[in-house]
Amino acid sequence: MATQQQSEIYVGEEPDADSGVFDRLPVSFEVLLLTPSILVLAVLSIVPLVALLWMSVMEINFLPNHEPTFVGLQNYRQMFNATVAHSWRVTAVYVGGALTLQIGLGTSVAVLLDRVSKGENLFTSVIIMPMMIAPVVVGLLWQFLLDPSFGLYTWLLNQVGLFTSAPILGSQPSALVAVIVMDTWEWTPLVVLIVLAGLKSIPQQLYEAARVDGATFWTEFRYVTLPMLKPALAIALLLRSMDLMRYFTKIFITTGGGPASSTKIIGFLVYEQSLRFYNLGYGSALGIGMLVVTILLGIFFVETVMGGAGDDE
Amino acid sequence: MSNADLPGGNARDGRSLRQRTRTVVPYLALGLFVLWTVVPIAWMLLSSLKLRTNMFQMPPKLFFDPTLKYYRALLFGANPLTKYLVNSAIVSVSAAFVAVSLGTLGGYGLSRIDVSGKKHLAFWIISTRMAPIAVVIVPLYFVYNYVGLLNTRVGLIIAYTTFNLPFAIWLMRSFFDEIPRELEDAARIDGATRWQAFRKVALPLVLPGMGATAIISIVFSWNDFLFALIFTNNQTQTIPVAAAQLITQTGTLWGQVMAIGVVILAPMVAFGMIVKNYLVSGLTMGAMKQ
């Protein structure tokens, strides 16, 4: 786009009594409007971060007359154990599995939707529903659906001879698969909508050109659609991976991290150590580790997949 | 968009049957996806109206005498739900108000500012939203414990600002980006101050966007469970926490759980329909346009 020349010349003749004051301040108007947000965000991100760093080098418990004591890097040294390693493995399977399912299914549905001529509006109205449901309700609902004795989905699976003896949420590896499926049910519609918006922005001439060259549906998809969908897919990947890392409500409700820690993703472990067992120092060190991984993941997606953060026109 | 089903669209040979299959198969596949999406929600609604004798029956009964007793129990029972609904409403609306007012100003500033490193500023703003929930909750809990914000609605509103504000700034920025600066420049030439150009020219054009931002913020806050679980007590509890507590009492009251689920989701689904056209840009914080 054209470079916007901000004329800093003051052109108002008579500054209005109520607002002309903004034009005579030493800082620019934009900075002035940004300031409250930046201050609030700085406080809301820096205060917790400083508190977290401080807690991570302390030994803290909530017993009366127990002042926090400085223990240096002891909490960090404790972090490298089998439990944490297992939790990271579970996280990798959970995030990787859910991303694969959601991106694959979401893209397929969006491509099909783009091909049909009728009913798109009705279809999108229906599929946005799961996204609007509180994760806690999603968890409760799926627990009901998967109950070994009266769950609708358990009954359906039993009809084809599956899970007749083992409860789905109470055995491995089905519990982990189940929480992945829950998230897929809830959030695939978002991927559908994002990819659909991406498809609509592909110029039709590209397809016409491909057809002149005699492209089949598959070659068209492979060489025209997919490359053009890259930005949309990158956004979907980034949003979903961040949320999968950040939240654990459905796991909290349905499996509580079990059976045998098979669904205990790292965020849940941090929560459990800090706020259930009150190992605040150890939990905070785990949290710092998690923060580092999340930031690296974010940077990786933004830099490699999207090629730079956001677009300035 | 596609013209596969127009005669001569892109079929090269074998007209009728292949054409018809090409038209029908996508509809069938999409129908399956709709079924997969809707069945759990329909099941929840049906189960919330079933008497216990029917609720746990397999194969499922689709026709039965409906009852409203679970809804009645929720509203007029020993622990009426009204209190939690009010808490949820107060907290969600206040949190949305904070996010939209700050986010509109910040979004305008971010949209119009010309500094090197603007990208980095924008990325820092959004990175505050990427922090894992547990990593935010633990230190906030500790800080709240000191300053006396535990178990208060204000504490919860502040906690929700951590995820609502970055989202609101990015989204409002994307709305302002679509408004040509020339409109404001013209107003300036006519003698308007910077503030007037913002308030009288740019702001009216983004009102629908502000509404969408407010509604999506409300949905985020209303649906939150983890913050509310840690930062509230029985007096300030919100409705998702109340729902989860139906599980831990002596045995699960499935009828009431299904009913409270319907109560929690109904207003949000209605909101979703209202902002449907903004939903994609909303949930992608302005990165995708519809």
Coordinates of C-alpha atoms in Angstrom, one line a residue:
Chain A
M1 CA 0.0 0.0 0.0
A2 CA 1.0 3.6 -0.3
T3 CA 3.0 5.0 2.6
Q4 CA 0.7 7.1 4.7
Q5 CA 2.3 10.4 5.2
Q6 CA 1.1 11.5 8.6
S7 CA 0.9 15.2 8.4
E8 CA 2.0 16.5 11.8
I9 CA 1.0 20.0 10.9
Y10 CA -1.7 21.3 13.1
V11 CA -4.6 22.3 10.9
G12 CA -7.5 22.8 13.2
E13 CA -8.2 26.5 13.4
E14 CA -10.1 26.9 16.7
P15 CA -9.4 23.9 18.9
D16 CA -12.6 22.8 20.5
A17 CA -12.7 23.5 24.2
D18 CA -13.6 19.9 25.0
S19 CA -11.0 18.0 22.9
G20 CA -8.5 20.3 21.3
V21 CA -6.3 19.5 24.3
F22 CA -5.3 16.2 22.6
D23 CA -3.8 18.1 19.7
R24 CA -1.4 20.1 21.9
L25 CA 0.1 17.3 23.9
P26 CA 3.7 16.3 23.4
V27 CA 2.8 12.7 22.6
S28 CA 1.0 11.6 19.5
F29 CA -2.7 10.9 19.6
E30 CA -2.2 7.2 18.8
V31 CA 0.2 6.7 21.6
L32 CA -2.3 8.5 23.9
L33 CA -5.1 6.1 23.0
L34 CA -2.8 3.0 23.2
T35 CA -1.5 3.9 26.6
P36 CA -4.4 2.7 28.9
S37 CA -4.4 -0.7 27.1
I38 CA -0.6 -1.1 27.2
L39 CA -0.5 -0.2 30.9
V40 CA -3.3 -2.6 31.8
L41 CA -1.7 -5.4 29.7
A42 CA 1.7 -4.7 31.1
V43 CA 0.4 -4.9 34.7
L44 CA -1.6 -8.1 33.9
S45 CA 1.3 -9.8 32.2
I46 CA 4.3 -8.6 34.1
V47 CA 2.9 -8.9 37.7
P48 CA 1.9 -12.6 37.2
L49 CA 5.2 -13.3 35.5
V50 CA 7.3 -11.7 38.2
A51 CA 5.3 -13.5 40.9
L52 CA 5.7 -16.7 39.0
L53 CA 9.5 -16.3 38.7
W54 CA 9.8 -15.3 42.3
M55 CA 7.7 -18.3 43.4
S56 CA 9.7 -20.7 41.3
V57 CA 12.9 -20.1 43.3
M58 CA 11.1 -20.3 46.7
E59 CA 9.8 -23.0 48.9
I60 CA 6.2 -22.0 49.7
N61 CA 3.5 -23.7 51.7
F62 CA 0.4 -22.4 53.3
L63 CA 1.1 -23.7 56.8
P64 CA 0.7 -20.9 59.4
N65 CA 4.0 -19.2 60.4
H66 CA 5.7 -20.5 57.4
E67 CA 7.5 -17.8 55.5
P68 CA 8.6 -18.6 52.0
T69 CA 12.2 -19.6 51.9
F70 CA 14.7 -19.1 49.1
V71 CA 15.8 -22.4 47.6
G72 CA 17.5 -21.2 44.4
L73 CA 17.1 -23.6 41.4
Q74 CA 16.0 -26.6 43.4
N75 CA 12.5 -26.5 42.0
Y76 CA 13.9 -26.5 38.5
R77 CA 16.2 -29.4 39.2
Q78 CA 13.2 -31.4 40.5
M79 CA 11.5 -30.8 37.2
F80 CA 13.4 -33.4 35.3
N81 CA 11.7 -36.5 36.3
A82 CA 9.6 -39.3 34.8
T83 CA 6.3 -37.8 35.8
V84 CA 6.9 -34.6 34.0
A85 CA 8.4 -36.3 31.0
H86 CA 5.3 -38.5 30.8
S87 CA 3.1 -35.4 31.0
W88 CA 4.9 -33.8 28.1
R89 CA 4.5 -37.0 26.0
V90 CA 0.8 -37.0 26.7
T91 CA 0.7 -33.3 25.8
A92 CA 2.4 -34.0 22.5
V93 CA 0.0 -36.8 21.6
Y94 CA -3.0 -34.8 22.7
V95 CA -2.1 -31.6 20.8
G96 CA -0.7 -33.5 17.8
G97 CA -3.7 -35.8 17.5
A98 CA -6.3 -33.1 17.9
L99 CA -4.5 -30.8 15.4
T100 CA -4.3 -33.6 12.8
L101 CA -7.9 -34.5 13.2
Q102 CA -9.3 -31.0 13.3
I103 CA -7.2 -29.7 10.4
G104 CA -7.9 -32.8 8.2
L105 CA -11.6 -33.0 8.9
G106 CA -12.1 -29.3 8.9
T107 CA -10.4 -28.8 5.6
S108 CA -12.3 -31.7 4.0
V109 CA -15.6 -30.4 5.1
A110 CA -14.8 -26.8 4.0
V111 CA -13.7 -28.0 0.5
L112 CA -17.0 -30.0 0.2
L113 CA -19.0 -27.1 1.4
D114 CA -17.3 -24.8 -1.2
R115 CA -18.4 -27.2 -3.9
V116 CA -22.1 -27.4 -3.1
S117 CA -24.4 -24.7 -4.3
K118 CA -27.2 -24.7 -1.7
G119 CA -27.6 -24.6 2.0
E120 CA -24.2 -23.1 3.0
N121 CA -25.9 -20.5 5.3
L122 CA -28.0 -23.1 7.1
F123 CA -25.0 -25.4 7.4
T124 CA -22.7 -22.8 9.0
S125 CA -25.5 -21.7 11.4
V126 CA -25.8 -25.3 12.6
I127 CA -22.1 -26.1 13.0
I128 CA -21.2 -23.0 15.0
M129 CA -23.1 -24.3 18.0
P130 CA -20.5 -26.5 19.6
M131 CA -18.0 -23.6 19.7
M132 CA -20.5 -21.6 21.8
I133 CA -20.9 -24.2 24.4
A134 CA -18.9 -23.9 27.7
P135 CA -16.1 -26.4 27.8
V136 CA -17.4 -27.5 31.2
V137 CA -20.7 -28.4 29.6
V138 CA -19.0 -30.2 26.7
G139 CA -17.1 -32.3 29.3
L140 CA -20.3 -33.1 31.3
L141 CA -22.2 -33.9 28.1
W142 CA -19.5 -36.3 26.7
Q143 CA -19.2 -38.0 30.1
F144 CA -22.9 -38.7 29.8
L145 CA -22.6 -39.9 26.2
L146 CA -19.7 -42.2 27.1
D147 CA -21.0 -43.6 30.3
P148 CA -20.4 -47.3 30.4
S149 CA -24.0 -48.2 31.4
F150 CA -26.3 -45.6 29.9
G151 CA -24.2 -43.5 27.4
L152 CA -25.6 -43.2 24.0
Y153 CA -22.3 -43.4 22.2
T154 CA -21.1 -46.3 24.4
W155 CA -24.3 -48.1 23.5
L156 CA -23.7 -47.4 19.8
L157 CA -20.2 -48.7 20.0
N158 CA -21.3 -51.7 21.9
Q159 CA -23.7 -52.6 19.0
V160 CA -20.7 -53.1 16.8
G161 CA -18.9 -55.0 19.6
L162 CA -16.6 -52.3 20.9
F163 CA -16.0 -51.4 24.5
T164 CA -18.4 -54.0 25.8
S165 CA -16.3 -54.6 28.9
A166 CA -14.0 -51.6 29.4
P167 CA -15.3 -48.1 30.2
I168 CA -14.2 -45.7 27.5
L169 CA -13.1 -42.9 29.8
G170 CA -11.7 -45.3 32.4
S171 CA -9.2 -47.3 30.3
Q172 CA -6.1 -46.6 28.3
P173 CA -5.6 -45.5 25.5
S174 CA -9.3 -44.9 24.9
A175 CA -9.5 -42.1 27.5
L176 CA -6.9 -40.0 25.7
V177 CA -8.6 -40.7 22.3
A178 CA -11.9 -39.7 23.9
V179 CA -10.7 -36.3 25.1
I180 CA -9.1 -35.7 21.7
V181 CA -12.4 -36.5 20.0
M182 CA -14.3 -34.1 22.4
D183 CA -12.0 -31.2 21.5
T184 CA -12.4 -32.2 17.8
W185 CA -16.2 -32.1 18.1
E186 CA -16.1 -28.7 19.7
W187 CA -13.5 -26.9 17.5
T188 CA -13.5 -28.5 14.1
P189 CA -16.3 -26.1 13.1
L190 CA -13.9 -23.2 13.6
V191 CA -11.3 -24.8 11.2
V192 CA -14.2 -25.3 8.7
L193 CA -15.1 -21.6 8.9
I194 CA -11.5 -20.4 8.6
V195 CA -10.6 -22.7 5.7
L196 CA -13.9 -21.7 4.0
A197 CA -13.0 -18.0 4.3
G198 CA -9.6 -18.9 2.8
L199 CA -11.2 -20.8 -0.1
K200 CA -13.5 -17.9 -0.9
S201 CA -10.4 -15.6 -1.3
I202 CA -8.8 -17.8 -4.0
P203 CA -9.2 -16.1 -7.4
Q204 CA -11.4 -18.2 -9.8
Q205 CA -9.1 -17.5 -12.7
L206 CA -6.5 -19.9 -11.1
Y207 CA -9.0 -22.8 -11.4
E208 CA -10.0 -21.8 -14.9
A209 CA -6.4 -21.8 -15.9
A210 CA -5.9 -25.2 -14.2
R211 CA -8.8 -26.6 -16.1
V212 CA -7.5 -25.4 -19.4
D213 CA -4.4 -27.3 -18.6
G214 CA -6.6 -30.4 -18.0
A215 CA -6.2 -30.6 -14.2
T216 CA -8.2 -33.2 -12.4
F217 CA -9.9 -32.5 -9.0
W218 CA -6.9 -33.9 -7.1
T219 CA -4.2 -32.1 -9.0
E220 CA -6.2 -28.9 -8.8
F221 CA -6.5 -29.4 -5.0
R222 CA -2.8 -30.2 -4.6
Y223 CA -1.3 -27.4 -6.8
V224 CA -3.9 -24.6 -6.6
T225 CA -6.1 -24.9 -3.5
L226 CA -3.6 -26.1 -0.9
P227 CA -0.8 -23.6 -1.6
M228 CA -3.4 -20.8 -1.6
L229 CA -4.8 -22.1 1.7
K230 CA -1.5 -21.8 3.5
P231 CA -2.3 -18.6 5.4
A232 CA -5.7 -19.9 6.5
L233 CA -4.3 -23.2 7.6
A234 CA -1.5 -21.4 9.5
I235 CA -4.0 -19.3 11.4
A236 CA -6.1 -22.4 12.2
L237 CA -3.0 -24.3 13.4
L238 CA -1.8 -21.5 15.6
L239 CA -5.1 -20.8 17.2
R240 CA -5.9 -24.5 17.9
S241 CA -2.4 -25.4 19.1
M242 CA -2.3 -22.5 21.6
D243 CA -5.8 -23.3 23.0
L244 CA -5.0 -27.0 23.2
M245 CA -1.9 -26.2 25.2
R246 CA -3.7 -23.5 27.3
Y247 CA -6.9 -25.2 28.4
F248 CA -7.7 -28.4 30.3
T249 CA -11.3 -27.9 31.4
K250 CA -12.7 -30.9 29.5
I251 CA -10.0 -33.2 30.8
F252 CA -10.5 -31.9 34.3
I253 CA -14.2 -32.7 34.1
T254 CA -14.2 -36.1 32.3
T255 CA -11.0 -38.0 33.4
G256 CA -9.3 -35.8 36.0
G257 CA -6.0 -36.6 34.2
G258 CA -6.6 -40.4 34.6
P259 CA -6.6 -43.3 34.2
A260 CA -3.0 -43.6 35.5
S261 CA -2.2 -40.1 34.3
S262 CA -2.8 -41.1 30.7
T263 CA -4.6 -37.8 30.0
K264 CA -2.6 -35.6 32.3
I265 CA -1.4 -32.9 29.9
I266 CA 1.2 -30.5 31.2
G267 CA -1.2 -27.6 32.0
F268 CA -3.2 -29.9 34.2
L269 CA -0.1 -31.1 36.0
V270 CA 0.9 -27.4 36.7
Y271 CA -2.6 -26.8 38.1
E272 CA -2.6 -29.9 40.2
Q273 CA 0.9 -29.4 41.7
S274 CA 0.2 -25.7 42.5
L275 CA -3.4 -25.4 43.5
R276 CA -4.3 -28.9 44.6
F277 CA -1.2 -30.0 46.4
Y278 CA 0.0 -26.4 47.0
N279 CA 3.6 -27.1 45.9
L280 CA 3.6 -23.6 44.6
G281 CA 7.3 -23.3 44.1
Y282 CA 7.6 -26.6 42.1
G283 CA 4.4 -25.8 40.2
S284 CA 5.7 -22.4 39.2
A285 CA 8.9 -23.8 37.9
L286 CA 6.9 -26.3 35.8
G287 CA 4.8 -23.3 34.7
I288 CA 7.9 -21.4 33.5
G289 CA 9.0 -24.4 31.5
M290 CA 5.5 -24.6 30.0
L291 CA 5.6 -20.9 29.2
V292 CA 9.0 -21.2 27.4
V293 CA 7.7 -24.1 25.3
T294 CA 4.5 -22.3 24.4
I295 CA 6.4 -19.2 23.4
L296 CA 8.8 -21.2 21.2
L297 CA 5.8 -23.0 19.6
G298 CA 4.1 -19.7 18.9
I299 CA 7.3 -18.2 17.4
F300 CA 7.9 -21.3 15.4
F301 CA 4.4 -21.2 13.8
V302 CA 4.4 -17.4 13.3
E303 CA 7.9 -17.4 11.7
T304 CA 8.0 -20.5 9.6
V305 CA 4.4 -21.1 8.7
M306 CA 3.1 -17.6 8.4
G307 CA 6.4 -16.0 7.4
G308 CA 6.4 -13.0 9.8
A309 CA 4.0 -11.8 12.5
G310 CA 0.8 -10.4 11.1
D311 CA 0.8 -8.2 8.0
D312 CA 1.1 -4.5 7.9
E313 CA -0.9 -4.2 4.7
Chain B
M1 CA -19.2 -21.0 -5.7
S2 CA -18.5 -24.1 -7.6
N3 CA -20.1 -24.8 -10.9
A4 CA -19.6 -28.5 -10.9
D5 CA -23.3 -29.1 -11.0
L6 CA -24.1 -26.8 -13.9
P7 CA -24.5 -28.7 -17.2
G8 CA -21.1 -28.4 -19.0
G9 CA -19.6 -27.0 -15.8
N10 CA -16.5 -29.1 -15.7
A11 CA -17.5 -32.5 -16.6
R12 CA -15.5 -33.7 -19.5
D13 CA -17.2 -37.0 -20.2
G14 CA -20.0 -39.3 -18.9
R15 CA -22.6 -36.6 -18.2
S16 CA -25.6 -37.6 -16.2
L17 CA -24.8 -40.3 -13.7
R18 CA -21.3 -39.0 -12.8
Q19 CA -22.6 -35.5 -12.6
R20 CA -25.4 -36.6 -10.3
T21 CA -23.0 -38.5 -8.0
R22 CA -20.7 -35.5 -7.9
T23 CA -23.6 -33.4 -6.7
V24 CA -25.0 -35.9 -4.2
V25 CA -21.8 -37.2 -2.5
P26 CA -20.8 -33.8 -1.0
Y27 CA -24.3 -33.3 0.4
L28 CA -24.2 -36.8 2.0
A29 CA -20.8 -36.2 3.5
L30 CA -21.9 -32.7 4.8
G31 CA -25.0 -34.3 6.2
L32 CA -22.9 -36.8 8.2
F33 CA -20.9 -33.9 9.6
V34 CA -24.0 -32.1 10.6
L35 CA -25.3 -35.2 12.3
W36 CA -22.1 -35.7 14.2
T37 CA -22.2 -32.1 15.3
V38 CA -25.8 -31.9 16.3
V39 CA -26.5 -35.3 17.9
P40 CA -24.8 -34.6 21.3
I41 CA -26.6 -31.2 21.6
A42 CA -30.0 -32.8 20.7
W43 CA -29.3 -35.6 23.1
M44 CA -28.6 -33.1 25.9
L45 CA -31.9 -31.3 25.3
L46 CA -33.9 -34.5 25.1
S47 CA -32.3 -36.0 28.2
S48 CA -33.0 -32.8 30.2
L49 CA -36.7 -33.4 29.5
K50 CA -36.8 -37.1 30.3
L51 CA -38.0 -38.8 33.5
R52 CA -35.4 -41.0 35.1
T53 CA -37.1 -44.1 33.9
N54 CA -36.5 -43.1 30.3
M55 CA -33.2 -41.2 30.7
F56 CA -31.0 -44.3 31.2
Q57 CA -32.8 -46.6 28.7
M58 CA -30.9 -48.2 25.9
P59 CA -31.8 -48.5 23.1
P60 CA -32.7 -44.8 23.4
K61 CA -36.3 -43.6 23.5
L62 CA -36.9 -40.8 21.2
F63 CA -40.6 -40.3 22.1
F64 CA -41.6 -39.8 25.7
D65 CA -43.6 -37.6 28.0
P66 CA -41.5 -34.6 28.6
T67 CA -41.0 -33.2 32.1
L68 CA -39.7 -29.9 33.3
K69 CA -38.9 -31.1 36.7
Y70 CA -35.1 -30.7 36.4
Y71 CA -35.5 -27.1 35.3
R72 CA -37.9 -26.5 38.2
A73 CA -35.4 -28.1 40.6
L74 CA -32.6 -25.8 39.4
L75 CA -34.7 -22.7 39.7
F76 CA -36.7 -23.4 42.9
G77 CA -34.7 -26.2 44.6
A78 CA -32.5 -26.1 47.7
N79 CA -29.7 -24.3 45.9
P80 CA -31.4 -22.0 43.3
L81 CA -29.4 -21.3 40.2
T82 CA -30.5 -17.7 40.0
K83 CA -27.7 -16.4 42.1
Y84 CA -25.1 -18.0 39.8
L85 CA -26.8 -16.7 36.7
V86 CA -26.7 -13.2 38.1
N87 CA -23.0 -13.5 39.0
S88 CA -22.2 -14.8 35.5
A89 CA -24.1 -12.0 33.9
I90 CA -22.5 -9.3 36.0
V91 CA -19.0 -10.6 35.5
S92 CA -19.3 -11.3 31.8
V93 CA -20.9 -7.9 30.9
S94 CA -18.5 -5.9 33.1
A95 CA -15.5 -7.8 31.6
A96 CA -16.8 -7.2 28.1
F97 CA -17.3 -3.5 28.9
V98 CA -13.7 -3.1 30.1
A99 CA -12.4 -5.0 27.1
V100 CA -14.4 -3.1 24.5
S101 CA -13.7 0.4 25.9
L102 CA -10.0 -0.1 26.3
G103 CA -9.8 -2.3 23.2
T104 CA -11.5 0.3 21.0
L105 CA -9.1 3.0 22.0
G106 CA -6.1 0.7 21.8
G107 CA -7.3 -0.8 18.5
Y108 CA -7.6 2.6 16.9
G109 CA -4.2 3.6 18.2
L110 CA -2.6 0.4 16.9
S111 CA -4.3 0.8 13.6
R112 CA -3.2 4.4 13.0
I113 CA 0.2 4.5 14.6
D114 CA 3.3 4.6 12.4
V115 CA 6.3 3.4 14.3
S116 CA 8.9 0.9 13.4
G117 CA 8.4 -2.1 15.5
K118 CA 4.6 -1.9 15.2
K119 CA 4.6 -5.6 14.3
H120 CA 6.4 -6.4 17.5
L121 CA 4.0 -4.3 19.6
A122 CA 1.1 -6.1 18.0
F123 CA 2.7 -9.4 18.6
W124 CA 3.5 -8.6 22.3
I125 CA -0.2 -7.7 22.8
I126 CA -1.4 -11.0 21.4
S127 CA 1.3 -13.0 23.1
T128 CA -0.1 -12.0 26.5
R129 CA -3.2 -14.0 25.4
M130 CA -1.1 -17.1 24.6
A131 CA 0.0 -17.7 28.2
P132 CA -1.2 -21.1 29.5
I133 CA -4.2 -20.7 31.8
A134 CA -2.5 -22.5 34.7
V135 CA 0.5 -20.2 34.4
V136 CA -1.8 -17.2 34.8
I137 CA -4.0 -18.6 37.5
V138 CA -1.2 -19.7 39.9
P139 CA 0.6 -16.3 40.3
L140 CA -2.7 -14.4 40.2
Y141 CA -4.0 -16.6 43.0
F142 CA -0.9 -15.7 45.0
V143 CA -1.2 -12.0 44.3
Y144 CA -5.0 -12.0 44.9
N145 CA -4.4 -13.7 48.2
Y146 CA -2.2 -10.7 49.3
V147 CA -4.4 -7.9 48.0
G148 CA -7.7 -9.4 49.0
L149 CA -9.2 -10.0 45.6
L150 CA -9.9 -13.7 46.1
N151 CA -13.6 -14.6 46.0
T152 CA -14.6 -11.2 44.6
R153 CA -16.3 -10.4 41.3
V154 CA -13.8 -7.7 40.6
G155 CA -11.0 -10.2 40.8
L156 CA -12.7 -12.4 38.3
I157 CA -13.3 -9.4 36.0
I158 CA -9.6 -8.5 36.1
A159 CA -8.7 -12.1 35.4
Y160 CA -11.0 -12.1 32.3
T161 CA -9.4 -9.0 31.1
T162 CA -6.1 -11.0 30.7
F163 CA -7.7 -12.9 27.8
N164 CA -10.4 -10.4 26.6
L165 CA -8.3 -7.3 26.2
P166 CA -5.6 -8.6 23.8
F167 CA -8.4 -10.1 21.7
A168 CA -10.4 -6.9 21.7
I169 CA -7.5 -4.7 20.7
W170 CA -6.6 -7.0 17.7
L171 CA -10.1 -7.3 16.6
M172 CA -10.9 -3.6 16.8
R173 CA -7.7 -2.8 15.1
S174 CA -8.7 -5.0 12.1
F175 CA -12.0 -3.1 11.9
F176 CA -10.3 0.3 12.0
D177 CA -7.8 -0.9 9.4
E178 CA -10.7 -1.3 7.0
I179 CA -11.7 2.4 7.3
P180 CA -9.8 4.6 4.9
R181 CA -7.7 7.2 6.8
E182 CA -8.7 9.7 4.1
L183 CA -12.1 10.1 5.8
E184 CA -10.4 11.3 9.0
D185 CA -7.9 13.4 7.0
A186 CA -10.8 15.1 5.3
A187 CA -12.4 15.9 8.6
R188 CA -9.1 17.3 9.9
I189 CA -8.9 19.6 6.9
D190 CA -12.4 20.8 7.7
G191 CA -11.1 21.8 11.1
A192 CA -11.9 18.8 13.3
T193 CA -9.4 17.9 16.1
R194 CA -7.8 14.4 16.2
W195 CA -10.3 13.4 18.9
Q196 CA -13.3 14.6 16.9
A197 CA -12.0 12.8 13.8
F198 CA -11.8 9.6 15.8
R199 CA -15.1 10.0 17.6
K200 CA -17.3 11.5 14.9
V201 CA -15.8 9.8 11.8
A202 CA -14.1 6.5 12.6
L203 CA -16.1 5.4 15.7
P204 CA -19.6 5.3 14.1
L205 CA -18.3 3.1 11.3
V206 CA -17.0 0.4 13.7
L207 CA -20.1 0.3 15.9
P208 CA -21.2 -3.1 14.6
G209 CA -17.6 -4.3 15.2
M210 CA -17.8 -3.1 18.8
G211 CA -21.0 -5.0 19.3
A212 CA -19.5 -8.2 17.9
T213 CA -16.4 -7.7 20.1
A214 CA -18.6 -7.2 23.1
I215 CA -20.7 -10.3 22.4
I216 CA -17.7 -12.5 21.8
S217 CA -16.0 -11.3 25.0
I218 CA -19.2 -12.1 26.9
V219 CA -19.2 -15.6 25.5
F220 CA -15.5 -16.2 26.5
S221 CA -16.2 -15.0 30.0
W222 CA -19.5 -16.7 30.5
N223 CA -18.0 -20.0 29.4
D224 CA -14.9 -19.8 31.5
F225 CA -14.6 -22.5 34.2
L226 CA -11.0 -22.6 35.4
F227 CA -10.6 -19.0 36.6
A228 CA -14.0 -19.1 38.2
L229 CA -13.2 -22.4 39.9
I230 CA -10.2 -20.9 41.6
F231 CA -11.2 -17.3 42.2
T232 CA -14.8 -17.6 43.5
N233 CA -16.5 -19.0 46.5
N234 CA -20.2 -19.9 47.1
Q235 CA -21.2 -16.2 47.1
T236 CA -19.4 -15.2 43.9
Q237 CA -19.6 -18.5 42.0
T238 CA -20.5 -18.4 38.3
I239 CA -22.8 -20.9 36.6
P240 CA -20.2 -23.2 35.0
V241 CA -18.8 -23.9 38.5
A242 CA -22.3 -24.6 39.8
A243 CA -22.7 -27.1 36.9
A244 CA -19.5 -28.9 37.8
Q245 CA -20.6 -29.2 41.4
L246 CA -23.6 -31.3 40.4
I247 CA -21.1 -34.0 39.7
T248 CA -19.4 -34.2 43.1
Q249 CA -22.5 -34.4 45.2
T250 CA -23.7 -37.9 46.2
G251 CA -24.0 -39.4 42.8
T252 CA -24.5 -37.3 39.7
L253 CA -27.9 -35.7 39.2
W254 CA -27.8 -36.3 35.4
G255 CA -31.2 -34.7 34.8
Q256 CA -30.1 -31.5 36.4
V257 CA -26.7 -31.6 34.7
M258 CA -28.4 -31.8 31.3
A259 CA -30.8 -29.0 32.2
I260 CA -28.1 -26.7 33.5
G261 CA -26.1 -27.4 30.3
V262 CA -29.1 -26.3 28.3
V263 CA -29.4 -23.1 30.4
I264 CA -25.7 -22.3 30.0
L265 CA -25.6 -22.9 26.2
A266 CA -28.9 -21.4 25.1
P267 CA -28.1 -17.7 25.5
M268 CA -24.6 -18.2 24.0
V269 CA -25.9 -20.1 21.0
A270 CA -28.3 -17.2 20.4
F271 CA -25.4 -14.8 20.7
G272 CA -23.5 -16.9 18.2
M273 CA -26.3 -16.6 15.7
I274 CA -26.4 -12.8 16.2
V275 CA -22.7 -12.4 15.5
K276 CA -22.5 -15.2 13.0
N277 CA -21.1 -12.9 10.2
Y278 CA -18.4 -11.6 12.5
L279 CA -17.6 -14.9 14.1
V280 CA -14.6 -15.9 11.9
S281 CA -12.9 -12.5 12.1
G282 CA -13.8 -12.4 15.8
L283 CA -12.4 -15.8 16.7
T284 CA -9.3 -15.3 14.5
M285 CA -8.9 -11.8 16.0
G286 CA -9.2 -10.1 12.6
A287 CA -6.7 -12.3 10.8
M288 CA -9.4 -13.8 8.6
K289 CA -12.1 -11.9 6.9
Q290 CA -15.4 -13.4 5.9

